[in-house]
mmCIF file with all atom_site columns, C-alpha atoms in Angstrom:
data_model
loop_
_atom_site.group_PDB
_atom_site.id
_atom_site.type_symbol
_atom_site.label_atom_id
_atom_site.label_alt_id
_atom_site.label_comp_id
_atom_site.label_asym_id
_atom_site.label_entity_id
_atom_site.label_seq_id
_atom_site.pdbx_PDB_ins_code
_atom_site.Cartn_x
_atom_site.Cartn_y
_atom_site.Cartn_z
_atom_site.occupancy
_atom_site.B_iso_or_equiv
_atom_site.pdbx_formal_charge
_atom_site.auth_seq_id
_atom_site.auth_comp_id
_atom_site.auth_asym_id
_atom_site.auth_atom_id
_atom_site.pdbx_PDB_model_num
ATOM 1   C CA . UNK A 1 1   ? 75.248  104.142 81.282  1.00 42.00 ? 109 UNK A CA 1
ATOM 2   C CA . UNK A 1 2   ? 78.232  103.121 79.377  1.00 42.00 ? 110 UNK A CA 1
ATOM 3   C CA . UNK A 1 3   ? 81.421  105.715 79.033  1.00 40.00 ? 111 UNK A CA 1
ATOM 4   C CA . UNK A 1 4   ? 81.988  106.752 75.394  1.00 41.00 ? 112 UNK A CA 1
ATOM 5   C CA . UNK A 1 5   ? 85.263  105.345 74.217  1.00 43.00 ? 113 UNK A CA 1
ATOM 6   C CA . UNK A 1 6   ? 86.029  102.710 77.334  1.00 41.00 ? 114 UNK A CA 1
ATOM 7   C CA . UNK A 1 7   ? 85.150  99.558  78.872  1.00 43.00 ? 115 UNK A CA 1
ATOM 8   C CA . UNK A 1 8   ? 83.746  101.318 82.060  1.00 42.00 ? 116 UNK A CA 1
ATOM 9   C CA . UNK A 1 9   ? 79.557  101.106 82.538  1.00 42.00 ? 117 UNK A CA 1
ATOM 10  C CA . UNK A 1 10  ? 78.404  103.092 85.606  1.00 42.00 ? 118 UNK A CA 1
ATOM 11  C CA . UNK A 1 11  ? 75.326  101.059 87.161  1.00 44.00 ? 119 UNK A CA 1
ATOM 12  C CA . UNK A 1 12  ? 74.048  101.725 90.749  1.00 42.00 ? 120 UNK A CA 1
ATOM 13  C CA . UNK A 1 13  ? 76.785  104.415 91.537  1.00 51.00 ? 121 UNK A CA 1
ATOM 14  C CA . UNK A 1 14  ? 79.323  101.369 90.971  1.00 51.00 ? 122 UNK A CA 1
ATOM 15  C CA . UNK A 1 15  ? 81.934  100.873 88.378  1.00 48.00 ? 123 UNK A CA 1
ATOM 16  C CA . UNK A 1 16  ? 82.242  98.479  86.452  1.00 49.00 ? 124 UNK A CA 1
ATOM 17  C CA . UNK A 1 17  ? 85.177  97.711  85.341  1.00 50.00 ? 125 UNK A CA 1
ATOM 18  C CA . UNK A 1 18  ? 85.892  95.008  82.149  1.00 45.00 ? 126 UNK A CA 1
ATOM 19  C CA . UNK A 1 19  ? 89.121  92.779  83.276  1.00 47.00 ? 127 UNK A CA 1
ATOM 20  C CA . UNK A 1 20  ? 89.005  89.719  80.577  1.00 50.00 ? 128 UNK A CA 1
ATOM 21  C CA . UNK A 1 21  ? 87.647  88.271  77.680  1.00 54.00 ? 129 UNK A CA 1
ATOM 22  C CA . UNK A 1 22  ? 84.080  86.063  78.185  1.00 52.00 ? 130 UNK A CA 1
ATOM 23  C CA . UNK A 1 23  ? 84.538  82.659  80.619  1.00 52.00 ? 131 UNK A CA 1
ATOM 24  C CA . UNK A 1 24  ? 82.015  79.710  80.554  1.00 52.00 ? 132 UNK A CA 1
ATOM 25  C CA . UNK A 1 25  ? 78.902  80.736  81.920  1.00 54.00 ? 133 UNK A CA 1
ATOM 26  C CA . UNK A 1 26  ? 79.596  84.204  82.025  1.00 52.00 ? 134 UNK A CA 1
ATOM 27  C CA . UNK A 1 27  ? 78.887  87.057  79.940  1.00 50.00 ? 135 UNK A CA 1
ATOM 28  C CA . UNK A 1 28  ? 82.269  89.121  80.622  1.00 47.00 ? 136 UNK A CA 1
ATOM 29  C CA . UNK A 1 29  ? 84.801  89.150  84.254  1.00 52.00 ? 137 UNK A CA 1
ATOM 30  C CA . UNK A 1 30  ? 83.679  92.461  85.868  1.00 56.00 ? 138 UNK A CA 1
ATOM 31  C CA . UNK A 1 31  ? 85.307  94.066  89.046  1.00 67.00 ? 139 UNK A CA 1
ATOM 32  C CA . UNK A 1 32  ? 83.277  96.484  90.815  1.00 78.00 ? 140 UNK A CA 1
ATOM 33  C CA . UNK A 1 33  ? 84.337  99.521  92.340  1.00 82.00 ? 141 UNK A CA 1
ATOM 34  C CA . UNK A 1 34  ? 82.990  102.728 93.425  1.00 88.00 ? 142 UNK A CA 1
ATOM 35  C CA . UNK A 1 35  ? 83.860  105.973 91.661  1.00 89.00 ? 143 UNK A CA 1
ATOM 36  C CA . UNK A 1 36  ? 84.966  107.100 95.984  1.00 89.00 ? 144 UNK A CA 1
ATOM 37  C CA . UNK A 1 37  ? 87.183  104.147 95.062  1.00 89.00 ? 145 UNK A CA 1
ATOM 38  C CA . UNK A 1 38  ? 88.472  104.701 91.963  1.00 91.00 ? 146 UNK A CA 1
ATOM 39  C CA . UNK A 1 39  ? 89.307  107.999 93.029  1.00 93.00 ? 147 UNK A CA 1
ATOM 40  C CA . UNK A 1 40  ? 91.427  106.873 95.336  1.00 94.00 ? 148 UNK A CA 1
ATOM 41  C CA . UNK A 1 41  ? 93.035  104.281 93.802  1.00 95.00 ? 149 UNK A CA 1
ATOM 42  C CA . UNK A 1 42  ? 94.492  106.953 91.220  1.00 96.00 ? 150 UNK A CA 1
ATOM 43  C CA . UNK A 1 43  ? 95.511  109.212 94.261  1.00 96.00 ? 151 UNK A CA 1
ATOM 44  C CA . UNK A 1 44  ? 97.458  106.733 95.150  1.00 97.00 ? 152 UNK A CA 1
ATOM 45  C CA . UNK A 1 45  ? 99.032  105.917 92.032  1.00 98.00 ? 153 UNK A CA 1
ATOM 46  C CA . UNK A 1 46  ? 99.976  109.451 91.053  1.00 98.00 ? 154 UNK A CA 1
ATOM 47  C CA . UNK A 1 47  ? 101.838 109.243 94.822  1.00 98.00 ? 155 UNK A CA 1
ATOM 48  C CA . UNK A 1 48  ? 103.380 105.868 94.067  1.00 98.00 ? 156 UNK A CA 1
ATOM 49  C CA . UNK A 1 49  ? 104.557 107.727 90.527  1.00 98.00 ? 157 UNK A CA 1
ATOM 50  C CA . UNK A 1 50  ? 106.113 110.428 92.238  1.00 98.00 ? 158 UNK A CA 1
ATOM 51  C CA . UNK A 1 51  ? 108.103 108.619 94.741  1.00 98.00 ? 159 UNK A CA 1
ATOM 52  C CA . UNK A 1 52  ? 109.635 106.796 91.929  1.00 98.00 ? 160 UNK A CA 1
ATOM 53  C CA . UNK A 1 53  ? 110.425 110.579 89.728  1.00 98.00 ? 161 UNK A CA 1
ATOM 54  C CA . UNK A 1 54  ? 111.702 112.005 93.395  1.00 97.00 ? 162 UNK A CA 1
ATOM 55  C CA . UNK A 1 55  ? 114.222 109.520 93.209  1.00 98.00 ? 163 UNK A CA 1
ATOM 56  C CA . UNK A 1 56  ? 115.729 110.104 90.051  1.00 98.00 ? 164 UNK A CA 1
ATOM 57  C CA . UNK A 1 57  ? 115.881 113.701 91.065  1.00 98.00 ? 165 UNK A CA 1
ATOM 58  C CA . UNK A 1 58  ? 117.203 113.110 94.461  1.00 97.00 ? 166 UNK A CA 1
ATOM 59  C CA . UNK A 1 59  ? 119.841 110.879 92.200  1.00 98.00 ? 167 UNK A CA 1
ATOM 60  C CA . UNK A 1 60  ? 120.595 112.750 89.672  1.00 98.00 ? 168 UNK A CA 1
ATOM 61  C CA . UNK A 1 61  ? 120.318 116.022 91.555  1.00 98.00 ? 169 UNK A CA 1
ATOM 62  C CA . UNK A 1 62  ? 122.578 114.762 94.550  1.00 97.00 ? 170 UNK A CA 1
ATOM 63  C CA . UNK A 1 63  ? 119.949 115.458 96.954  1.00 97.00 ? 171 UNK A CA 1
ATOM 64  C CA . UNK A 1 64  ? 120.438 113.752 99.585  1.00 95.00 ? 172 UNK A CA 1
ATOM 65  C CA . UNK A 1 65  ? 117.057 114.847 101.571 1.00 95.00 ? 173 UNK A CA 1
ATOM 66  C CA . UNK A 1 66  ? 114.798 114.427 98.575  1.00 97.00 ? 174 UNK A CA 1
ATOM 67  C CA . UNK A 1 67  ? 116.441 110.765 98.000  1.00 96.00 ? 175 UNK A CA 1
ATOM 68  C CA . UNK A 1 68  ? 115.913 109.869 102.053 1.00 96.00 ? 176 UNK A CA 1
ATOM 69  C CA . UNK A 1 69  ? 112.049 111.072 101.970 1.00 96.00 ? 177 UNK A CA 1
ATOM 70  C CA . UNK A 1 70  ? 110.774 108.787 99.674  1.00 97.00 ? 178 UNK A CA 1
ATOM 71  C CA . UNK A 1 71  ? 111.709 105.229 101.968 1.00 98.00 ? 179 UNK A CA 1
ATOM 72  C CA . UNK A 1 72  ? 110.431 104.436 105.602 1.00 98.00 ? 180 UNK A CA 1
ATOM 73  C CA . UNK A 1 73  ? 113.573 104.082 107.410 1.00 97.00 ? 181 UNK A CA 1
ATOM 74  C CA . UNK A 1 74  ? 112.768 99.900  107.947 1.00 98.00 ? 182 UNK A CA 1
ATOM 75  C CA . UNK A 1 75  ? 112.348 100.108 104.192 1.00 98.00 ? 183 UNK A CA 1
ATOM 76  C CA . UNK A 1 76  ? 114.784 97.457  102.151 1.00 98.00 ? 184 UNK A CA 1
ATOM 77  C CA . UNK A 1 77  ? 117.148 98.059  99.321  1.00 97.00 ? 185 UNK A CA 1
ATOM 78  C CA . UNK A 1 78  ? 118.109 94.875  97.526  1.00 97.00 ? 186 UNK A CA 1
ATOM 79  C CA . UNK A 1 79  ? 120.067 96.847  94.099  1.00 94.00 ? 187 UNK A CA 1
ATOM 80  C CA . UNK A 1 80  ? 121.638 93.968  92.579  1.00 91.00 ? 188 UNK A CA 1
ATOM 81  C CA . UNK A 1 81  ? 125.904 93.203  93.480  1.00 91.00 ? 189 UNK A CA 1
ATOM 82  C CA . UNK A 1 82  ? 126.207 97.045  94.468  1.00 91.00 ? 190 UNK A CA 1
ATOM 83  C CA . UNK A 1 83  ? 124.107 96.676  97.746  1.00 94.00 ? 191 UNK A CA 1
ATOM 84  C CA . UNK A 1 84  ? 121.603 95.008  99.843  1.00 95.00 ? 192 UNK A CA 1
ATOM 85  C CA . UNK A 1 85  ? 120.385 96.293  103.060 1.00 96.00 ? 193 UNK A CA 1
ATOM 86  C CA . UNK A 1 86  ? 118.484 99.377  104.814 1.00 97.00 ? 194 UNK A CA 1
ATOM 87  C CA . UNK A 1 87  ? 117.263 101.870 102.274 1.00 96.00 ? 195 UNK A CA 1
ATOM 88  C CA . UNK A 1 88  ? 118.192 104.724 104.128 1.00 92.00 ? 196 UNK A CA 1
ATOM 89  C CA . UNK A 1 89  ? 121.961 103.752 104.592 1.00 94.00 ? 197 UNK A CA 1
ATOM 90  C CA . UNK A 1 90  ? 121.754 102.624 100.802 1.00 94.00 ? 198 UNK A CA 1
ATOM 91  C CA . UNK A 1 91  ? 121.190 106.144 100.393 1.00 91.00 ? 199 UNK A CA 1
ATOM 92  C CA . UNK A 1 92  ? 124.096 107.440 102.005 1.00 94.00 ? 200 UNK A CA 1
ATOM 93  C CA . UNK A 1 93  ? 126.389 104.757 100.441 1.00 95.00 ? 201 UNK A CA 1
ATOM 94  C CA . UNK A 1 94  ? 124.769 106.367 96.594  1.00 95.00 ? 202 UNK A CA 1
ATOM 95  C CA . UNK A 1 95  ? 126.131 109.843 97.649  1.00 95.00 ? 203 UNK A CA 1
ATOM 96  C CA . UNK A 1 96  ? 129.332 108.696 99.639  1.00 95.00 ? 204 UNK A CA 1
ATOM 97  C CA . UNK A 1 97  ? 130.506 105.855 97.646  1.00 94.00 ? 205 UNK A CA 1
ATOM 98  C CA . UNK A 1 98  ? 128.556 105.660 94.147  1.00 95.00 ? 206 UNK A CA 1
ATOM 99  C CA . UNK A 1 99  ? 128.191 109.256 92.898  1.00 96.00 ? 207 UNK A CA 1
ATOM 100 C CA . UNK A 1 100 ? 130.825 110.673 93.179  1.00 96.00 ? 208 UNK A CA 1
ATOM 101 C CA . UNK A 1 101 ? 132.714 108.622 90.427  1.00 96.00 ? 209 UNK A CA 1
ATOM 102 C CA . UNK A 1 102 ? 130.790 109.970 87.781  1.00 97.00 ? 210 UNK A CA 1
ATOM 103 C CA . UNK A 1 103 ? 130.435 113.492 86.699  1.00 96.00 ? 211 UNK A CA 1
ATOM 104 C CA . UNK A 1 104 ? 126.540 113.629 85.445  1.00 97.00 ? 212 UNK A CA 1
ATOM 105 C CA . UNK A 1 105 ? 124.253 110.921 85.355  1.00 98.00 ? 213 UNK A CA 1
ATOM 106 C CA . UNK A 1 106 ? 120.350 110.846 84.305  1.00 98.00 ? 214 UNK A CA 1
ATOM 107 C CA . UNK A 1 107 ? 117.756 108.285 85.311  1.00 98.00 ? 215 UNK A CA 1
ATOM 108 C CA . UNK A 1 108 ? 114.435 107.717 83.566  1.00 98.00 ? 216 UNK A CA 1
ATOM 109 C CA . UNK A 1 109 ? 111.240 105.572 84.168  1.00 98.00 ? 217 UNK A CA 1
ATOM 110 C CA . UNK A 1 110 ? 109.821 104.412 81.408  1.00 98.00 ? 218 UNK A CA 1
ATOM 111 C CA . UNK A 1 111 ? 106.840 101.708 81.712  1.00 98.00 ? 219 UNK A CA 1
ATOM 112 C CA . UNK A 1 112 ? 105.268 101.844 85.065  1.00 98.00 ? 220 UNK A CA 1
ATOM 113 C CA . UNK A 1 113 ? 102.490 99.389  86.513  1.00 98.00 ? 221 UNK A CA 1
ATOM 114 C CA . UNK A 1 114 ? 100.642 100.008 89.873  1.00 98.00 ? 222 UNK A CA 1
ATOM 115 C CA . UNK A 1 115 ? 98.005  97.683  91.981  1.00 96.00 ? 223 UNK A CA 1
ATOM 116 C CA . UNK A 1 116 ? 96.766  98.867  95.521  1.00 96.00 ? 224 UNK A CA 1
ATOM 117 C CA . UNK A 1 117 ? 95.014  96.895  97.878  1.00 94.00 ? 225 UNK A CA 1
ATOM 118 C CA . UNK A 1 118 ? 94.522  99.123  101.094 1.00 93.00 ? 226 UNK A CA 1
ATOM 119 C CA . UNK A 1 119 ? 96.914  100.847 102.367 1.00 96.00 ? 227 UNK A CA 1
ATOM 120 C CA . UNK A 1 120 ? 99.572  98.223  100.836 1.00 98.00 ? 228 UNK A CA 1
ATOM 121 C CA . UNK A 1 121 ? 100.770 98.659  96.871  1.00 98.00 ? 229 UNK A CA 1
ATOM 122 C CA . UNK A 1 122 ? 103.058 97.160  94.893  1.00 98.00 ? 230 UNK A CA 1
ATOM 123 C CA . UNK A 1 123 ? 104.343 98.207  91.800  1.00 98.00 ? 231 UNK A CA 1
ATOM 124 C CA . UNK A 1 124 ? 106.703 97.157  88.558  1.00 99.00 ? 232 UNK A CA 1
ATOM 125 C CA . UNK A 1 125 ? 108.945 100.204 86.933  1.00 99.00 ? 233 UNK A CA 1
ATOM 126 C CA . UNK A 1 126 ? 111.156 99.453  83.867  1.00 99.00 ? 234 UNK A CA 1
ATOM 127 C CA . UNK A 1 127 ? 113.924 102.175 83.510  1.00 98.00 ? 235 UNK A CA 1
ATOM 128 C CA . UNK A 1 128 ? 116.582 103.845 81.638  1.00 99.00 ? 236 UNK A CA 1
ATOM 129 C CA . UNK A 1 129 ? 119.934 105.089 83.751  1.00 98.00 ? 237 UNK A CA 1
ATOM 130 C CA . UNK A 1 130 ? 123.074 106.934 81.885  1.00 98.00 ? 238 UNK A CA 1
ATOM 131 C CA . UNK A 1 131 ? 126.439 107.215 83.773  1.00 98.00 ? 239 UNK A CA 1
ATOM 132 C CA . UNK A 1 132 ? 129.083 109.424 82.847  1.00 98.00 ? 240 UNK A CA 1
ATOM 133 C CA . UNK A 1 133 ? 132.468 108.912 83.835  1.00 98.00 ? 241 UNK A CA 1
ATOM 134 C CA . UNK A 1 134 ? 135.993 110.984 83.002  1.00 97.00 ? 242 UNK A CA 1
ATOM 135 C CA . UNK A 1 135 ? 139.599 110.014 82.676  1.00 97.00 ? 243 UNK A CA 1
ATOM 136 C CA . UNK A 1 136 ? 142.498 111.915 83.402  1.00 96.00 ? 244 UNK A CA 1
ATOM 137 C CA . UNK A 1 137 ? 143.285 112.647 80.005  1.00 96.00 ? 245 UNK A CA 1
ATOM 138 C CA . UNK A 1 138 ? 139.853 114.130 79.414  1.00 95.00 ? 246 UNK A CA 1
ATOM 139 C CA . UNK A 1 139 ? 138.392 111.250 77.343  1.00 96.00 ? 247 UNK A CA 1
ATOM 140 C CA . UNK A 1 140 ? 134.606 110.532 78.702  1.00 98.00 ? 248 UNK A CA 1
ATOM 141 C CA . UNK A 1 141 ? 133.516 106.930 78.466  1.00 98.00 ? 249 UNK A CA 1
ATOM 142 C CA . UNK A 1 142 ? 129.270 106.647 78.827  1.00 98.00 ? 250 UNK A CA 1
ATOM 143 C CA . UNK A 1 143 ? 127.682 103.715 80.451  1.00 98.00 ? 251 UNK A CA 1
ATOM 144 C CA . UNK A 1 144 ? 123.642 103.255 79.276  1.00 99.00 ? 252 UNK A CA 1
ATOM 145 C CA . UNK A 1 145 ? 121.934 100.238 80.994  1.00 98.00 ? 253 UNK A CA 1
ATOM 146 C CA . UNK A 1 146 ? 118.165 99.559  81.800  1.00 99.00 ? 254 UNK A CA 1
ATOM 147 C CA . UNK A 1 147 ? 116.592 97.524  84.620  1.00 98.00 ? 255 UNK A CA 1
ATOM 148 C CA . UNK A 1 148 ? 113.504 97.197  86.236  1.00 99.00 ? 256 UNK A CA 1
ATOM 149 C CA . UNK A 1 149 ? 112.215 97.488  90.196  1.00 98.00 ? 257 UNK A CA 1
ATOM 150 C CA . UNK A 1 150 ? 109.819 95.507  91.955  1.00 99.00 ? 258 UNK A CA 1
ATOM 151 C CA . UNK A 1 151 ? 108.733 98.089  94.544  1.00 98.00 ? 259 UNK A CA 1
ATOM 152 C CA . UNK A 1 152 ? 106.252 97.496  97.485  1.00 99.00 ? 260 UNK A CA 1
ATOM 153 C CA . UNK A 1 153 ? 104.673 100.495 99.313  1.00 99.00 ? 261 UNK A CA 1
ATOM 154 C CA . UNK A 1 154 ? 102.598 101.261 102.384 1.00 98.00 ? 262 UNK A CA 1
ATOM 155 C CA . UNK A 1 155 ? 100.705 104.069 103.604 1.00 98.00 ? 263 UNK A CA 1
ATOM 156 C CA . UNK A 1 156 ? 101.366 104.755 107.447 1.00 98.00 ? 264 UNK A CA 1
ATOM 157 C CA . UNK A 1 157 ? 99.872  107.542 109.386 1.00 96.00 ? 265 UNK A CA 1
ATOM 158 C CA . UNK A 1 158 ? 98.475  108.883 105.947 1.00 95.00 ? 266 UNK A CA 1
ATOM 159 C CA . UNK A 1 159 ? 101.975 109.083 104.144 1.00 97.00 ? 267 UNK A CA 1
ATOM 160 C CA . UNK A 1 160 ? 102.874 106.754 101.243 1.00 98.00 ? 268 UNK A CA 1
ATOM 161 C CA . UNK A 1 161 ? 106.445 105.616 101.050 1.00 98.00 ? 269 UNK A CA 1
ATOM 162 C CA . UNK A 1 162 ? 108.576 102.494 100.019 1.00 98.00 ? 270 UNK A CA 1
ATOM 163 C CA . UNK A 1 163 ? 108.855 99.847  102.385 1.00 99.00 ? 271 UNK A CA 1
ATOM 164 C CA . UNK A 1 164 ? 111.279 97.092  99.685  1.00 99.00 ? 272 UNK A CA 1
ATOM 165 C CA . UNK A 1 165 ? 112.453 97.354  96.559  1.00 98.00 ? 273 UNK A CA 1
ATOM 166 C CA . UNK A 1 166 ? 114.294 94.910  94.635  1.00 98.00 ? 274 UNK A CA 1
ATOM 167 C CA . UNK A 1 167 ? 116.486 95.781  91.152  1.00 98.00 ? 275 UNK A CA 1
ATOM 168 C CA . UNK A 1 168 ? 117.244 93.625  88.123  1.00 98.00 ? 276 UNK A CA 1
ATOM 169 C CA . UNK A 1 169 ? 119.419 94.113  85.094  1.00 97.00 ? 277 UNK A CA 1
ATOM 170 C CA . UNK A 1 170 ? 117.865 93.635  81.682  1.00 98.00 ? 278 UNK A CA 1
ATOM 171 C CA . UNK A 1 171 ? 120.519 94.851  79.640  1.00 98.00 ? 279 UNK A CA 1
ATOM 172 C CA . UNK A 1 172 ? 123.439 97.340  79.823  1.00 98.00 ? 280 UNK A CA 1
ATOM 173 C CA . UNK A 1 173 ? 126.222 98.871  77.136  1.00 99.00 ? 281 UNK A CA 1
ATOM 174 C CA . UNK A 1 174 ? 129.038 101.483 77.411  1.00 98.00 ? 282 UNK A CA 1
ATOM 175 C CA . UNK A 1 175 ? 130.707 103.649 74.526  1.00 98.00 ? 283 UNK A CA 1
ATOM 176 C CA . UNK A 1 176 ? 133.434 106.339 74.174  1.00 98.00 ? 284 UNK A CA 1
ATOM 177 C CA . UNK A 1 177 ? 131.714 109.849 74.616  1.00 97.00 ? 285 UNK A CA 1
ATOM 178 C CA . UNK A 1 178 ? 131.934 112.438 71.669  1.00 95.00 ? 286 UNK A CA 1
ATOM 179 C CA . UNK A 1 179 ? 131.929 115.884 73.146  1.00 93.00 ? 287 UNK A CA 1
ATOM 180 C CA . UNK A 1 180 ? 131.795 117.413 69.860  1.00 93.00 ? 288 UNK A CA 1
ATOM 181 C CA . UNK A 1 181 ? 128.160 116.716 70.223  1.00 92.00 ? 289 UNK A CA 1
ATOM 182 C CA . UNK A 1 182 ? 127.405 118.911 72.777  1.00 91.00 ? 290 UNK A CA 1
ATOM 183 C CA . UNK A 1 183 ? 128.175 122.142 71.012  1.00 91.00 ? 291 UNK A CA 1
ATOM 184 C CA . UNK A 1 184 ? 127.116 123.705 67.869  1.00 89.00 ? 292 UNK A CA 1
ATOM 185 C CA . UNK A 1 185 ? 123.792 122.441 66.448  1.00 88.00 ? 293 UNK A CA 1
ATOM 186 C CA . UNK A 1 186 ? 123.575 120.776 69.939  1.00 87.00 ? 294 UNK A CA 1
ATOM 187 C CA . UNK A 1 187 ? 124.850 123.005 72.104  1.00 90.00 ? 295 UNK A CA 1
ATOM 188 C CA . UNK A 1 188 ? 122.910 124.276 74.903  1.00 93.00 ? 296 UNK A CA 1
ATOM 189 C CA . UNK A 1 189 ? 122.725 124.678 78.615  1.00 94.00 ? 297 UNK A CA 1
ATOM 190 C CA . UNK A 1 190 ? 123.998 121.269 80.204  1.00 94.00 ? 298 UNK A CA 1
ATOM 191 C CA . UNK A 1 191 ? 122.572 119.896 83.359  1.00 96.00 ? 299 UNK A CA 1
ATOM 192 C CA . UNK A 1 192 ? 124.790 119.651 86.558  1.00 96.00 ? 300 UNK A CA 1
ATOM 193 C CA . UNK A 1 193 ? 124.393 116.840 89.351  1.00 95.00 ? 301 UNK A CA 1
ATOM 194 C CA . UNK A 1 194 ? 124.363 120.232 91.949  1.00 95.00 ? 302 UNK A CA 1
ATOM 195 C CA . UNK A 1 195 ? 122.531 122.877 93.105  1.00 95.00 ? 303 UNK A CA 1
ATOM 196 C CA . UNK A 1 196 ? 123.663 124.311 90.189  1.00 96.00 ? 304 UNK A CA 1
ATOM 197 C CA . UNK A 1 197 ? 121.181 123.069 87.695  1.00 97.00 ? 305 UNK A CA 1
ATOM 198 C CA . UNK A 1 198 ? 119.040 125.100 86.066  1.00 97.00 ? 306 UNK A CA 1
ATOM 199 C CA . UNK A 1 199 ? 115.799 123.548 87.404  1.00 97.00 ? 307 UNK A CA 1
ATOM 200 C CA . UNK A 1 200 ? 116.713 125.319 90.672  1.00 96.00 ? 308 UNK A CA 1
ATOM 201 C CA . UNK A 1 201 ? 116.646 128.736 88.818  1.00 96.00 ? 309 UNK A CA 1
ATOM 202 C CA . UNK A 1 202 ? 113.602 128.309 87.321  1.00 97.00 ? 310 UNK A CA 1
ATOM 203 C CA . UNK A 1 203 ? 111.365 126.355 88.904  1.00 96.00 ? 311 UNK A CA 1
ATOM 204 C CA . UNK A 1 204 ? 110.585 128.061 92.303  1.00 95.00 ? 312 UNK A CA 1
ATOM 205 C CA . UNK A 1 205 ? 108.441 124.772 93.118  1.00 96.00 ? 313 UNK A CA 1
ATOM 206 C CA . UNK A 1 206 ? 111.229 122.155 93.348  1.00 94.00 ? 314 UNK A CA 1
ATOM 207 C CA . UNK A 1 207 ? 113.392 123.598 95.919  1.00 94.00 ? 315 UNK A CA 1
ATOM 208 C CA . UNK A 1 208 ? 116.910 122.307 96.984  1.00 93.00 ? 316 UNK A CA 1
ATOM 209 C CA . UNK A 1 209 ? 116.423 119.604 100.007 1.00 89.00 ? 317 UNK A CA 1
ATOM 210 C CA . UNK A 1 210 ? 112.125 118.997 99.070  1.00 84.00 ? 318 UNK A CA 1
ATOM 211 C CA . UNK A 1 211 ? 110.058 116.493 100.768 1.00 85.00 ? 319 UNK A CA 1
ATOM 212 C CA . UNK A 1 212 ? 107.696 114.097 99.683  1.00 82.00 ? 320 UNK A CA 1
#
């Protein structure tokens, strides 16, 4: 029975699942899987994707907690000239030595690409960060650069977490901020890197200091 709309043909209680175009000898390059399978596979994804939005919240945020859950504490940072090391001491040097330099700052993921094999994963995320800074004579300057992460993750005693990730640059720019923008037409509630944001207020499922 073929699935209206996708390459997927259910035969046997299997899936089959079409990979590549037509080799020599062969009709089409199938990979079988099980729905049970498949099942999990996306499971595990959806984890793997929000380990990577925890930490732009735990960034962004300054949650320190929420930042720490999402690494095993053998788990590797390698983030470019900034730092190299134990994950969970690169997240202490963020909120000691990083953060506090700027006065907001947002981080995105954009494209984001998954394979598991067992209780092993590895994954590709391409992403969008904005840094604020301001001077003493009130002038803002914006920094907008995007990189990508080559992220491996295990599952030990049932938990998912990042065990390495590695960070490269594919661009970056920076430009004079105009705050005129942020009021009038614009103008609304701004977000703060605190306990203060709004999300807090609101949304009575994303408590201060969460878990993953």
């Amino acid at each position: 029975m073929s699935l209206p709309g996708s390459c997927l043909t259910l035969t046997n209680q299997r899936v089959g699942l079409y990979i590549g175009p037509a080799s020599s000898g062969n009709s089409r390059r199938t990979k079988l899987k099980t729905t049970d399978e498949m099942l999990h596979e996306l499971v595990v994804k959806d984890r793997l994707h929000d380990l990577e939005m925890a930490y732009c919240r735990g960034v962004d945020r300054r949650d320190a907690a929420l930042l720490h859950s999402i690494f095993f504490e053998d788990a590797i940072e390698e983030h470019g000239d900034m730092y190299s090391g134990r994950a969970t001491e690169f997240a202490e040097w963020v909120f000691r030595d990083f953060l506090p330099k700027y006065e907001l700052t947002a981080h995105y993921v954009l494209n984001e690409w998954y394979r598991v094999d067992g209780d092993k994963a590895e994954g590709e995320t391409h992403r969008l960060s904005y840094h604020r800074t301001r001077a003493a004579d009130g002038s803002a300057t914006e920094a907008i650069a995007a990189c990508r992460t080559f992220n491996r993750y295990e599952c030990r005693e049932g938990l998912w977490k990042i065990s390495y990730r590695s960070v490269v640059r594919d661009w970056v720019t920076q430009r004079p901020v105009d705050d005129s923008l942020y009021h009038g037409h614009f103008g609304m509630e701004l977000s703060k890197p605190n306990d203060q944001d709004e999300s807090y207020r609101l949304l009575s499922l994303f408590p201060r200091s969460d878990r993953l």
